Tab-separated table of C-alpha atoms in Angstrom:
chain	number	residue	atom	x	y	z
A	1	UNK	CA	-35.520	-111.049	-125.203
A	2	UNK	CA	-33.544	-111.942	-128.386
A	3	UNK	CA	-30.165	-113.173	-129.556
A	4	UNK	CA	-26.975	-110.927	-129.378
A	5	UNK	CA	-27.008	-108.232	-132.455
A	6	UNK	CA	-23.579	-109.873	-133.765
A	7	UNK	CA	-25.675	-113.045	-134.555
A	8	UNK	CA	-27.120	-113.573	-137.592
A	9	UNK	CA	-30.380	-115.107	-136.010
A	10	UNK	CA	-30.823	-112.007	-133.180
A	11	UNK	CA	-34.082	-111.402	-135.215
A	12	UNK	CA	-35.322	-114.668	-135.265
A	13	UNK	CA	-34.527	-115.305	-131.823
A	14	UNK	CA	-36.384	-111.974	-130.933
A	15	UNK	CA	-39.462	-113.744	-132.888
A	16	UNK	CA	-39.238	-116.835	-131.096
A	17	UNK	CA	-39.089	-115.030	-127.607
A	18	UNK	CA	-42.396	-113.333	-128.927
A	19	UNK	CA	-44.147	-116.438	-130.131
A	20	UNK	CA	-43.127	-118.513	-126.910
A	21	UNK	CA	-46.359	-118.789	-124.953
A	22	UNK	CA	-48.365	-116.094	-127.268
A	23	UNK	CA	-51.745	-116.270	-126.498
A	24	UNK	CA	-54.381	-114.312	-128.980
A	25	UNK	CA	-57.366	-114.416	-127.051
A	26	UNK	CA	-55.338	-113.177	-123.909
A	27	UNK	CA	-53.924	-110.299	-126.090
A	28	UNK	CA	-56.916	-109.291	-127.541
A	29	UNK	CA	-58.812	-109.571	-124.190
A	30	UNK	CA	-56.037	-106.867	-122.738
A	31	UNK	CA	-56.745	-104.372	-125.794
A	32	UNK	CA	-59.071	-101.197	-125.077
A	33	UNK	CA	-62.499	-101.596	-125.597
A	34	UNK	CA	-62.889	-99.075	-128.485
A	35	UNK	CA	-60.157	-101.491	-130.117
A	36	UNK	CA	-61.784	-104.672	-129.606
A	37	UNK	CA	-65.362	-103.674	-130.803
A	38	UNK	CA	-66.218	-103.161	-134.230
A	39	UNK	CA	-68.791	-100.708	-133.465
A	40	UNK	CA	-70.248	-99.281	-137.051
A	41	UNK	CA	-70.190	-95.754	-135.265
A	42	UNK	CA	-66.724	-96.142	-133.746
A	43	UNK	CA	-63.503	-95.875	-135.668
A	44	UNK	CA	-63.087	-98.311	-138.739
A	45	UNK	CA	-60.398	-100.592	-139.294
A	46	UNK	CA	-57.741	-98.243	-140.303
A	47	UNK	CA	-58.139	-96.181	-137.528
A	48	UNK	CA	-58.105	-99.086	-135.090
A	49	UNK	CA	-54.646	-100.102	-136.923
A	50	UNK	CA	-53.384	-96.288	-136.162
A	51	UNK	CA	-54.367	-96.620	-132.559
A	52	UNK	CA	-52.433	-99.759	-132.269
A	53	UNK	CA	-49.302	-97.872	-133.447
A	54	UNK	CA	-49.926	-94.932	-131.154
A	55	UNK	CA	-50.504	-97.500	-128.103
A	56	UNK	CA	-47.447	-99.639	-129.156
A	57	UNK	CA	-45.069	-96.246	-129.229
A	58	UNK	CA	-46.426	-94.898	-125.841
A	59	UNK	CA	-45.725	-98.261	-124.139
A	60	UNK	CA	-42.273	-98.066	-125.445
A	61	UNK	CA	-41.665	-94.619	-123.985
A	62	UNK	CA	-43.502	-95.056	-120.723
A	63	UNK	CA	-41.369	-98.348	-119.994
A	64	UNK	CA	-38.169	-96.615	-120.709
A	65	UNK	CA	-38.095	-93.274	-119.305
A	66	UNK	CA	-35.095	-92.017	-121.760
A	67	UNK	CA	-33.515	-93.006	-124.954
A	68	UNK	CA	-30.301	-93.849	-122.985
A	69	UNK	CA	-32.167	-96.984	-121.814
A	70	UNK	CA	-33.515	-97.781	-125.859
A	71	UNK	CA	-32.411	-100.759	-127.335
A	72	UNK	CA	-32.522	-102.084	-130.675
A	73	UNK	CA	-33.859	-105.507	-129.684
A	74	UNK	CA	-36.426	-103.750	-127.781
A	75	UNK	CA	-37.641	-101.456	-130.547
A	76	UNK	CA	-37.751	-104.507	-133.094
A	77	UNK	CA	-39.746	-106.550	-130.260
A	78	UNK	CA	-42.525	-103.609	-130.188
A	79	UNK	CA	-42.599	-104.070	-133.945
A	80	UNK	CA	-43.449	-107.560	-133.624
A	81	UNK	CA	-45.804	-106.960	-130.798
A	82	UNK	CA	-47.784	-104.833	-132.748
A	83	UNK	CA	-48.092	-106.913	-135.404
A	84	UNK	CA	-49.150	-109.570	-133.309
A	85	UNK	CA	-51.684	-107.200	-131.421
A	86	UNK	CA	-53.368	-106.470	-134.917
A	87	UNK	CA	-53.758	-110.307	-135.877
A	88	UNK	CA	-55.308	-110.691	-132.349
A	89	UNK	CA	-57.580	-107.685	-133.186
A	90	UNK	CA	-58.817	-109.341	-136.456
A	91	UNK	CA	-59.213	-112.570	-134.849
A	92	UNK	CA	-56.569	-114.398	-137.438
A	93	UNK	CA	-56.589	-118.064	-136.286
A	94	UNK	CA	-53.192	-118.791	-134.924
A	95	UNK	CA	-50.665	-121.224	-135.729
A	96	UNK	CA	-46.968	-120.839	-134.524
A	97	UNK	CA	-45.474	-122.083	-137.722
A	98	UNK	CA	-47.792	-120.006	-140.189
A	99	UNK	CA	-47.523	-116.702	-137.818
A	100	UNK	CA	-43.890	-116.857	-137.822
A	101	UNK	CA	-43.521	-117.318	-141.795
A	102	UNK	CA	-46.482	-114.196	-141.838
A	103	UNK	CA	-43.899	-112.044	-139.485
A	104	UNK	CA	-40.912	-112.847	-141.485
A	105	UNK	CA	-42.562	-111.770	-144.842
A	106	UNK	CA	-44.219	-108.573	-143.539
A	107	UNK	CA	-40.925	-107.827	-141.384
A	108	UNK	CA	-38.822	-108.522	-144.877
A	109	UNK	CA	-41.432	-106.203	-147.021
A	110	UNK	CA	-41.002	-103.407	-144.575
A	111	UNK	CA	-36.898	-103.723	-145.151
A	112	UNK	CA	-37.395	-103.585	-148.703
A	113	UNK	CA	-37.013	-107.253	-149.650
A	114	UNK	CA	-40.442	-108.011	-151.373
A	115	UNK	CA	-39.013	-110.847	-153.237
A	116	UNK	CA	-37.921	-112.453	-150.234
A	117	UNK	CA	-41.142	-111.818	-148.375
A	118	UNK	CA	-42.816	-113.441	-151.419
A	119	UNK	CA	-40.865	-116.749	-150.774
A	120	UNK	CA	-41.895	-117.027	-147.230
A	121	UNK	CA	-45.496	-115.793	-147.074
A	122	UNK	CA	-47.776	-118.700	-146.524
A	123	UNK	CA	-49.859	-119.904	-149.420
A	124	UNK	CA	-53.458	-121.487	-148.336
A	125	UNK	CA	-52.211	-121.744	-144.349
A	126	UNK	CA	-49.274	-123.669	-144.776
A	127	UNK	CA	-46.111	-122.329	-144.077
A	128	UNK	CA	-42.367	-122.846	-145.988
A	129	UNK	CA	-39.703	-124.407	-144.296
A	130	UNK	CA	-38.199	-123.185	-141.084
A	131	UNK	CA	-34.723	-122.795	-142.858
A	132	UNK	CA	-36.234	-120.634	-145.597
A	133	UNK	CA	-37.828	-118.507	-142.934
A	134	UNK	CA	-34.510	-117.988	-140.887
A	135	UNK	CA	-32.638	-116.933	-144.073
A	136	UNK	CA	-35.304	-114.147	-144.844
A	137	UNK	CA	-35.303	-112.982	-141.100
A	138	UNK	CA	-31.546	-113.118	-141.420
A	139	UNK	CA	-31.525	-110.624	-143.928
A	140	UNK	CA	-34.308	-108.510	-142.752
A	141	UNK	CA	-32.425	-108.467	-139.304
A	142	UNK	CA	-29.386	-106.868	-141.241
A	143	UNK	CA	-31.372	-104.085	-142.500
A	144	UNK	CA	-33.115	-103.254	-139.287
A	145	UNK	CA	-29.848	-102.855	-137.742
A	146	UNK	CA	-28.829	-100.283	-140.316
A	147	UNK	CA	-32.094	-98.387	-139.300
A	148	UNK	CA	-32.069	-98.966	-135.654
A	149	UNK	CA	-28.896	-99.564	-134.363
A	150	UNK	CA	-27.275	-97.605	-132.674
A	151	UNK	CA	-30.526	-96.477	-131.183
A	152	UNK	CA	-31.344	-92.632	-130.730
A	153	UNK	CA	-29.777	-89.868	-132.337
A	154	UNK	CA	-26.017	-88.525	-132.775
A	155	UNK	CA	-24.518	-85.654	-131.353
A	156	UNK	CA	-24.992	-82.551	-133.921
A	157	UNK	CA	-27.616	-84.604	-136.086
A	158	UNK	CA	-31.043	-84.052	-136.338
A	159	UNK	CA	-33.579	-85.549	-133.914
A	160	UNK	CA	-34.814	-88.133	-136.575
A	161	UNK	CA	-34.703	-91.451	-134.323
A	162	UNK	CA	-38.431	-90.882	-132.619
A	163	UNK	CA	-39.838	-90.448	-135.825
A	164	UNK	CA	-37.913	-93.377	-138.145
A	165	UNK	CA	-39.237	-95.665	-135.321
A	166	UNK	CA	-42.703	-94.581	-135.842
A	167	UNK	CA	-42.718	-94.535	-139.594
A	168	UNK	CA	-41.505	-97.963	-139.556
A	169	UNK	CA	-44.529	-99.090	-137.271
A	170	UNK	CA	-46.886	-97.274	-139.244
A	171	UNK	CA	-45.441	-99.140	-142.404
A	172	UNK	CA	-45.678	-102.714	-140.638
A	173	UNK	CA	-48.950	-101.708	-139.565
A	174	UNK	CA	-50.228	-101.308	-143.310
A	175	UNK	CA	-48.201	-104.137	-144.428
A	176	UNK	CA	-49.763	-106.218	-141.959
A	177	UNK	CA	-53.246	-105.064	-142.455
A	178	UNK	CA	-52.953	-105.363	-146.070
A	179	UNK	CA	-52.010	-108.918	-145.643
A	180	UNK	CA	-54.577	-109.935	-143.060
A	181	UNK	CA	-57.280	-108.884	-145.081
A	182	UNK	CA	-56.730	-111.379	-148.329
A	183	UNK	CA	-54.118	-113.859	-146.322
A	184	UNK	CA	-51.885	-112.997	-149.388
A	185	UNK	CA	-48.775	-110.601	-150.135
A	186	UNK	CA	-49.500	-108.500	-153.016
A	187	UNK	CA	-45.998	-107.156	-154.137
A	188	UNK	CA	-47.620	-104.078	-155.833
A	189	UNK	CA	-49.329	-103.347	-152.625
A	190	UNK	CA	-46.105	-103.487	-150.400
A	191	UNK	CA	-44.470	-101.550	-152.732
A	192	UNK	CA	-46.925	-98.905	-152.715
A	193	UNK	CA	-46.734	-99.175	-148.609
A	194	UNK	CA	-42.880	-98.753	-148.854
A	195	UNK	CA	-43.053	-95.708	-151.179
A	196	UNK	CA	-45.103	-94.048	-149.091
A	197	UNK	CA	-42.965	-94.576	-145.939
A	198	UNK	CA	-39.977	-93.173	-147.800
A	199	UNK	CA	-41.954	-90.298	-148.559
A	200	UNK	CA	-42.708	-89.675	-145.030
A	201	UNK	CA	-39.036	-89.865	-144.146
A	202	UNK	CA	-38.281	-87.360	-146.410
A	203	UNK	CA	-41.024	-84.982	-145.416
A	204	UNK	CA	-40.038	-85.797	-141.608
A	205	UNK	CA	-35.930	-84.912	-142.633
A	206	UNK	CA	-37.000	-81.865	-144.060
A	207	UNK	CA	-39.552	-80.433	-141.261
A	208	UNK	CA	-37.117	-81.524	-138.654
A	209	UNK	CA	-34.305	-79.550	-140.267
A	210	UNK	CA	-36.328	-76.343	-140.649
A	211	UNK	CA	-36.830	-76.383	-137.020
A	212	UNK	CA	-33.167	-77.099	-136.001
A	213	UNK	CA	-32.300	-74.134	-138.173
A	214	UNK	CA	-35.121	-71.750	-137.478
A	215	UNK	CA	-32.946	-70.020	-134.750
A	216	UNK	CA	-30.045	-68.313	-136.402
A	217	UNK	CA	-28.330	-67.902	-133.030
A	218	UNK	CA	-28.407	-71.803	-132.432
A	219	UNK	CA	-25.925	-73.990	-133.398
A	220	UNK	CA	-26.695	-75.925	-136.788
A	221	UNK	CA	-26.655	-79.531	-137.206
A	222	UNK	CA	-23.539	-80.736	-138.970
A	223	UNK	CA	-24.117	-81.513	-142.500
A	224	UNK	CA	-22.007	-84.443	-142.532
A	225	UNK	CA	-23.465	-86.093	-139.545
A	226	UNK	CA	-27.172	-85.411	-140.925
A	227	UNK	CA	-26.147	-86.969	-144.400
A	228	UNK	CA	-25.236	-90.338	-142.400
A	229	UNK	CA	-28.192	-90.382	-140.539
A	230	UNK	CA	-30.125	-89.908	-144.174
A	231	UNK	CA	-28.383	-92.990	-145.436
A	232	UNK	CA	-29.478	-94.905	-142.534
A	233	UNK	CA	-33.136	-94.763	-142.603
A	234	UNK	CA	-33.551	-96.828	-145.697
A	235	UNK	CA	-34.112	-94.547	-148.513
A	236	UNK	CA	-33.622	-94.827	-152.021
A	237	UNK	CA	-30.167	-93.049	-153.573
A	238	UNK	CA	-32.725	-90.673	-155.331
A	239	UNK	CA	-34.572	-89.520	-152.005
A	240	UNK	CA	-31.142	-89.834	-150.043
A	241	UNK	CA	-29.854	-87.025	-152.325
A	242	UNK	CA	-33.400	-84.886	-152.013
A	243	UNK	CA	-33.174	-85.467	-148.216
A	244	UNK	CA	-29.595	-83.974	-147.788
A	245	UNK	CA	-30.504	-81.378	-150.119
A	246	UNK	CA	-33.713	-80.392	-148.084
A	247	UNK	CA	-31.833	-80.556	-144.743
A	248	UNK	CA	-29.146	-77.980	-146.072
A	249	UNK	CA	-32.060	-75.518	-147.257
A	250	UNK	CA	-35.571	-76.465	-145.821
A	251	UNK	CA	-38.357	-74.825	-147.279
A	252	UNK	CA	-40.820	-72.764	-145.184
A	253	UNK	CA	-43.370	-74.543	-143.151
A	254	UNK	CA	-46.281	-73.394	-145.472
A	255	UNK	CA	-44.428	-74.835	-148.570
A	256	UNK	CA	-43.413	-78.059	-146.725
A	257	UNK	CA	-47.184	-78.559	-145.894
A	258	UNK	CA	-48.562	-77.917	-149.128
A	259	UNK	CA	-46.737	-80.922	-150.036
A	260	UNK	CA	-47.652	-83.095	-147.176
A	261	UNK	CA	-50.896	-85.475	-147.551
A	262	UNK	CA	-53.645	-84.399	-144.749
A	263	UNK	CA	-53.048	-88.112	-143.022
A	264	UNK	CA	-49.522	-87.115	-142.067
A	265	UNK	CA	-49.825	-83.159	-141.064
A	266	UNK	CA	-50.684	-84.265	-137.695
A	267	UNK	CA	-47.833	-86.734	-137.794
A	268	UNK	CA	-45.265	-84.133	-138.696
A	269	UNK	CA	-46.529	-81.647	-136.038
A	270	UNK	CA	-46.283	-84.149	-133.430
A	271	UNK	CA	-42.694	-85.184	-134.050
A	272	UNK	CA	-41.591	-81.331	-134.322
A	273	UNK	CA	-43.289	-81.072	-130.968
A	274	UNK	CA	-41.165	-83.530	-129.434
A	275	UNK	CA	-37.981	-82.637	-131.500
A	276	UNK	CA	-38.308	-79.390	-129.338
A	277	UNK	CA	-38.613	-80.779	-126.241
A	278	UNK	CA	-35.120	-82.067	-126.420
A	279	UNK	CA	-33.764	-78.353	-127.740
A	280	UNK	CA	-33.022	-75.724	-125.391
A	281	UNK	CA	-36.312	-73.939	-124.381
A	282	UNK	CA	-37.095	-70.211	-124.717
A	283	UNK	CA	-35.999	-69.862	-128.673
A	284	UNK	CA	-38.801	-67.484	-130.398
A	285	UNK	CA	-37.578	-68.153	-133.648
A	286	UNK	CA	-38.156	-71.907	-133.224
A	287	UNK	CA	-41.744	-71.279	-131.654
A	288	UNK	CA	-42.827	-69.112	-134.357
A	289	UNK	CA	-41.566	-72.244	-136.853
A	290	UNK	CA	-43.693	-74.723	-134.728
A	291	UNK	CA	-46.764	-72.083	-134.771
A	292	UNK	CA	-46.441	-71.381	-138.641
A	293	UNK	CA	-46.242	-75.289	-139.173
A	294	UNK	CA	-49.260	-75.838	-137.150
A	295	UNK	CA	-51.418	-73.161	-138.743
A	296	UNK	CA	-50.508	-74.325	-142.291
A	297	UNK	CA	-51.685	-77.851	-140.985
A	298	UNK	CA	-54.825	-76.224	-139.710
A	299	UNK	CA	-54.736	-77.597	-136.349
A	300	UNK	CA	-56.848	-75.676	-134.130
A	301	UNK	CA	-55.460	-74.193	-130.897
A	302	UNK	CA	-57.149	-76.521	-128.424
A	303	UNK	CA	-55.833	-79.512	-130.452
A	304	UNK	CA	-52.446	-78.086	-130.447
A	305	UNK	CA	-52.628	-77.410	-126.662
A	306	UNK	CA	-53.480	-81.533	-126.415
A	307	UNK	CA	-50.778	-82.427	-128.595
A	308	UNK	CA	-48.105	-80.446	-126.691
A	309	UNK	CA	-49.422	-82.422	-123.517
A	310	UNK	CA	-49.223	-85.795	-125.458
A	311	UNK	CA	-45.596	-84.934	-126.791
A	312	UNK	CA	-44.517	-83.949	-123.247
A	313	UNK	CA	-46.023	-87.443	-121.699
A	314	UNK	CA	-43.861	-89.094	-124.371
A	315	UNK	CA	-40.800	-87.145	-123.692
A	316	UNK	CA	-40.986	-87.923	-120.455
A	317	UNK	CA	-39.617	-84.279	-119.534
A	318	UNK	CA	-41.151	-82.942	-116.258
A	319	UNK	CA	-40.226	-79.353	-117.036
A	320	UNK	CA	-42.194	-79.708	-120.470
A	321	UNK	CA	-45.178	-81.203	-118.377
A	322	UNK	CA	-45.037	-77.925	-116.103
A	323	UNK	CA	-45.128	-75.623	-119.546
A	324	UNK	CA	-47.821	-77.619	-120.888
A	325	UNK	CA	-49.700	-77.089	-117.653
A	326	UNK	CA	-49.240	-73.495	-117.695
A	327	UNK	CA	-47.068	-73.486	-114.393
A	328	UNK	CA	-43.632	-71.712	-113.929
A	329	UNK	CA	-41.107	-73.509	-115.606
A	330	UNK	CA	-38.535	-73.343	-112.688
A	331	UNK	CA	-40.940	-75.422	-110.513
A	332	UNK	CA	-39.563	-79.174	-109.568
A	333	UNK	CA	-41.352	-82.133	-108.485
A	334	UNK	CA	-39.592	-82.160	-105.117
A	335	UNK	CA	-41.961	-79.148	-104.281
A	336	UNK	CA	-44.862	-81.050	-104.542
A	337	UNK	CA	-43.748	-83.784	-102.347
A	338	UNK	CA	-41.777	-81.650	-99.942
A	339	UNK	CA	-42.891	-77.956	-100.095
A	340	UNK	CA	-46.666	-78.212	-100.914
A	341	UNK	CA	-47.711	-75.008	-99.009
A	342	UNK	CA	-47.875	-72.249	-101.665
A	343	UNK	CA	-47.197	-74.044	-104.982
A	344	UNK	CA	-49.533	-77.193	-103.728
A	345	UNK	CA	-52.424	-74.480	-103.096
A	346	UNK	CA	-52.188	-73.013	-106.555
A	347	UNK	CA	-52.180	-76.354	-108.161
A	348	UNK	CA	-55.328	-77.406	-106.057
A	349	UNK	CA	-57.108	-74.390	-107.017
A	350	UNK	CA	-56.209	-74.820	-110.742
A	351	UNK	CA	-56.717	-78.302	-110.879
A	352	UNK	CA	-60.181	-77.825	-108.860
A	353	UNK	CA	-61.384	-75.493	-111.358
A	354	UNK	CA	-60.407	-78.053	-114.459
A	355	UNK	CA	-62.430	-81.118	-113.049
A	356	UNK	CA	-65.179	-79.036	-112.073
A	357	UNK	CA	-65.583	-77.650	-115.365
A	358	UNK	CA	-64.597	-80.959	-117.240
A	359	UNK	CA	-66.546	-83.236	-115.034
A	360	UNK	CA	-69.006	-84.728	-117.694
A	361	UNK	CA	-65.885	-85.756	-120.073
A	362	UNK	CA	-63.970	-87.281	-116.856
A	363	UNK	CA	-67.038	-88.962	-115.513
A	364	UNK	CA	-67.936	-90.332	-118.955
A	365	UNK	CA	-64.133	-91.651	-119.342
A	366	UNK	CA	-64.134	-93.258	-115.700
A	367	UNK	CA	-67.576	-94.815	-116.215
A	368	UNK	CA	-66.370	-96.200	-119.585
A	369	UNK	CA	-63.188	-97.787	-118.426
A	370	UNK	CA	-64.098	-98.599	-114.778
A	371	UNK	CA	-60.513	-99.454	-114.113
A	372	UNK	CA	-59.579	-95.858	-113.620
A	373	UNK	CA	-61.957	-95.208	-110.988
A	374	UNK	CA	-60.780	-98.052	-108.943
A	375	UNK	CA	-57.288	-97.587	-109.363
A	376	UNK	CA	-57.753	-93.836	-108.247
A	377	UNK	CA	-59.834	-95.171	-105.168
A	378	UNK	CA	-56.956	-97.459	-104.402
A	379	UNK	CA	-54.316	-94.565	-104.386
A	380	UNK	CA	-56.779	-92.220	-102.590
A	381	UNK	CA	-57.075	-94.604	-99.775
A	382	UNK	CA	-53.267	-94.770	-99.421
A	383	UNK	CA	-52.980	-98.228	-101.307
A	384	UNK	CA	-49.777	-98.392	-103.022
A	385	UNK	CA	-50.323	-99.095	-106.635
A	386	UNK	CA	-48.013	-101.673	-108.591
A	387	UNK	CA	-45.796	-100.895	-111.771
A	388	UNK	CA	-48.675	-102.171	-114.141
A	389	UNK	CA	-51.264	-100.338	-112.330
A	390	UNK	CA	-49.338	-97.172	-112.610
A	391	UNK	CA	-48.543	-97.732	-115.728
A	392	UNK	CA	-52.506	-98.107	-116.422
A	393	UNK	CA	-53.595	-95.046	-114.617
A	394	UNK	CA	-50.672	-93.196	-116.957
A	395	UNK	CA	-52.101	-94.411	-120.051
A	396	UNK	CA	-55.564	-93.723	-119.384
A	397	UNK	CA	-55.125	-90.187	-117.943
A	398	UNK	CA	-52.884	-89.371	-120.811
A	399	UNK	CA	-55.897	-90.285	-123.258
A	400	UNK	CA	-57.885	-88.180	-121.105
A	401	UNK	CA	-55.939	-85.271	-121.345
A	402	UNK	CA	-56.207	-85.088	-125.088
A	403	UNK	CA	-59.581	-83.931	-124.199
A	404	UNK	CA	-58.784	-82.271	-121.181
A	405	UNK	CA	-54.971	-81.172	-121.504
A	406	UNK	CA	-54.713	-80.060	-118.048
A	407	UNK	CA	-55.272	-83.483	-116.697
A	408	UNK	CA	-52.080	-84.493	-118.045
A	409	UNK	CA	-50.412	-83.316	-114.782
A	410	UNK	CA	-51.217	-86.185	-113.066
A	411	UNK	CA	-49.850	-88.892	-115.803
A	412	UNK	CA	-46.368	-86.939	-115.585
A	413	UNK	CA	-42.974	-88.037	-114.067
A	414	UNK	CA	-43.912	-87.866	-109.943
A	415	UNK	CA	-47.371	-86.835	-110.773
A	416	UNK	CA	-48.681	-90.181	-108.803
A	417	UNK	CA	-48.483	-87.900	-105.923
A	418	UNK	CA	-51.254	-86.185	-107.159
A	419	UNK	CA	-53.625	-88.972	-107.552
A	420	UNK	CA	-55.443	-88.653	-104.274
A	421	UNK	CA	-56.461	-85.202	-104.743
A	422	UNK	CA	-57.719	-86.106	-108.084
A	423	UNK	CA	-60.243	-88.736	-106.377
A	424	UNK	CA	-61.256	-86.509	-103.751
A	425	UNK	CA	-62.192	-83.782	-106.066
A	426	UNK	CA	-64.413	-86.199	-108.015
A	427	UNK	CA	-67.980	-86.596	-107.031
A	428	UNK	CA	-68.787	-90.051	-104.919
A	429	UNK	CA	-71.008	-91.182	-108.072
A	430	UNK	CA	-68.162	-91.202	-110.448
A	431	UNK	CA	-65.954	-93.399	-107.981
A	432	UNK	CA	-66.494	-97.322	-107.210
A	433	UNK	CA	-69.218	-97.633	-104.496
A	434	UNK	CA	-66.702	-99.363	-102.364
A	435	UNK	CA	-64.671	-95.840	-102.350
A	436	UNK	CA	-67.963	-94.046	-101.897
A	437	UNK	CA	-68.991	-95.736	-98.806
A	438	UNK	CA	-65.495	-95.323	-97.431
A	439	UNK	CA	-65.334	-91.959	-97.916
A	440	UNK	CA	-68.784	-91.076	-96.629
A	441	UNK	CA	-67.837	-92.814	-93.168
A	442	UNK	CA	-64.625	-91.433	-92.925
A	443	UNK	CA	-66.450	-87.855	-93.380
A	444	UNK	CA	-68.713	-88.893	-90.680
A	445	UNK	CA	-65.967	-89.700	-88.393
A	446	UNK	CA	-64.370	-86.512	-88.953
A	447	UNK	CA	-67.370	-84.506	-88.380
A	448	UNK	CA	-68.015	-86.506	-85.204
A	449	UNK	CA	-64.453	-85.858	-84.184
A	450	UNK	CA	-64.568	-82.033	-84.625
A	451	UNK	CA	-68.125	-82.030	-82.675
A	452	UNK	CA	-66.410	-83.878	-79.911
A	453	UNK	CA	-63.364	-81.128	-79.789
A	454	UNK	CA	-65.979	-78.164	-80.276
A	455	UNK	CA	-67.816	-79.738	-77.210
A	456	UNK	CA	-64.770	-80.014	-75.130
A	457	UNK	CA	-63.569	-76.522	-75.749
A	458	UNK	CA	-66.874	-75.036	-74.813
A	459	UNK	CA	-66.930	-76.978	-71.205
A	460	UNK	CA	-63.377	-75.612	-70.865
């Protein structure tokens, strides 16, 4: 994907790997319809950019089921891919040398090197020299290593890494959107975007510290470790000191939310939910802290349930899926495959009720995408789904689960064994016509076979 991290050109190599064979039209064609279409009644450009950020983070975590498999190059490659997706969404003309320089300018801005970014930002569609671009990328690469290497969080620290990656990607999206709107890099706008990201990091540190220290009986994070984490994330000196103080003595959730912009409140709650999944379960004080934070952020109960399911999907923790679904925490996926019986019957009953209660929402989603119904029909027919198809099913079911949280169980690790069940619970007119015909044929054959067996028994 990219060069070795001990090379000063590792970022340039990662970028070149992304640009090699890049086809913006094909990229745009793969984007979901709600992202591609400039519907006056649909999401505005900023909302579509936020959706792209969320989509890029979801792919990262769906493709790598644990942070152990995360790599610095993979994270930064995701940054680059998201910016390329945004350019494709906006249908910005593609010329490799110009796009390379644009990416270098946006990445440099995101690492705080606004002066370097101004040197390489293309002017009137003309790219600067390749040597200047590579020098800028080398400096940006060193700064990105400070934030993203090594990946993950240290023992006895705060669960900051996932939120830091998300904030970095949100920052890149804002910088890219500002640039592509005018095709110029405005230093004042870039600095404003940077300041916003630093404030987000500061609030994230305090919120996570509050969660980590909410339970007086649980081990507290090591202050020295947290101090080093705070130094890594790219804060200026004044904010580093503020973050250390906030981590040592976090305020109450209500006080934190009072100083949090409305646009950031849902993000902080999402990060708290993710962080809680990595902590030992059963802590009442932590649960109360989360509940207070969500209440202060004015997140309704149904939205909170959907966010819990989505966080569990990102975390890829099957026990968390069971908790979100309202099933016994001690249940294991092996029971679904090997010991279906009693547990499976309860699952069928619950899923059937959910499908029937939310049939309109499910049918609308499946008719709009088309692809989900086709893939479900394929799974129900006993045909294996390849890796790309399984990922598509997961993504679409997770999206649907935000409206119908209980359906998220199908997208959980191991949940593919339940896909035939979902397909069979849906009415024929929701699934593709080919599946409907096959299902009717199968039903007729089963009815004929049952009649034949009854006839033989009566003659006997």
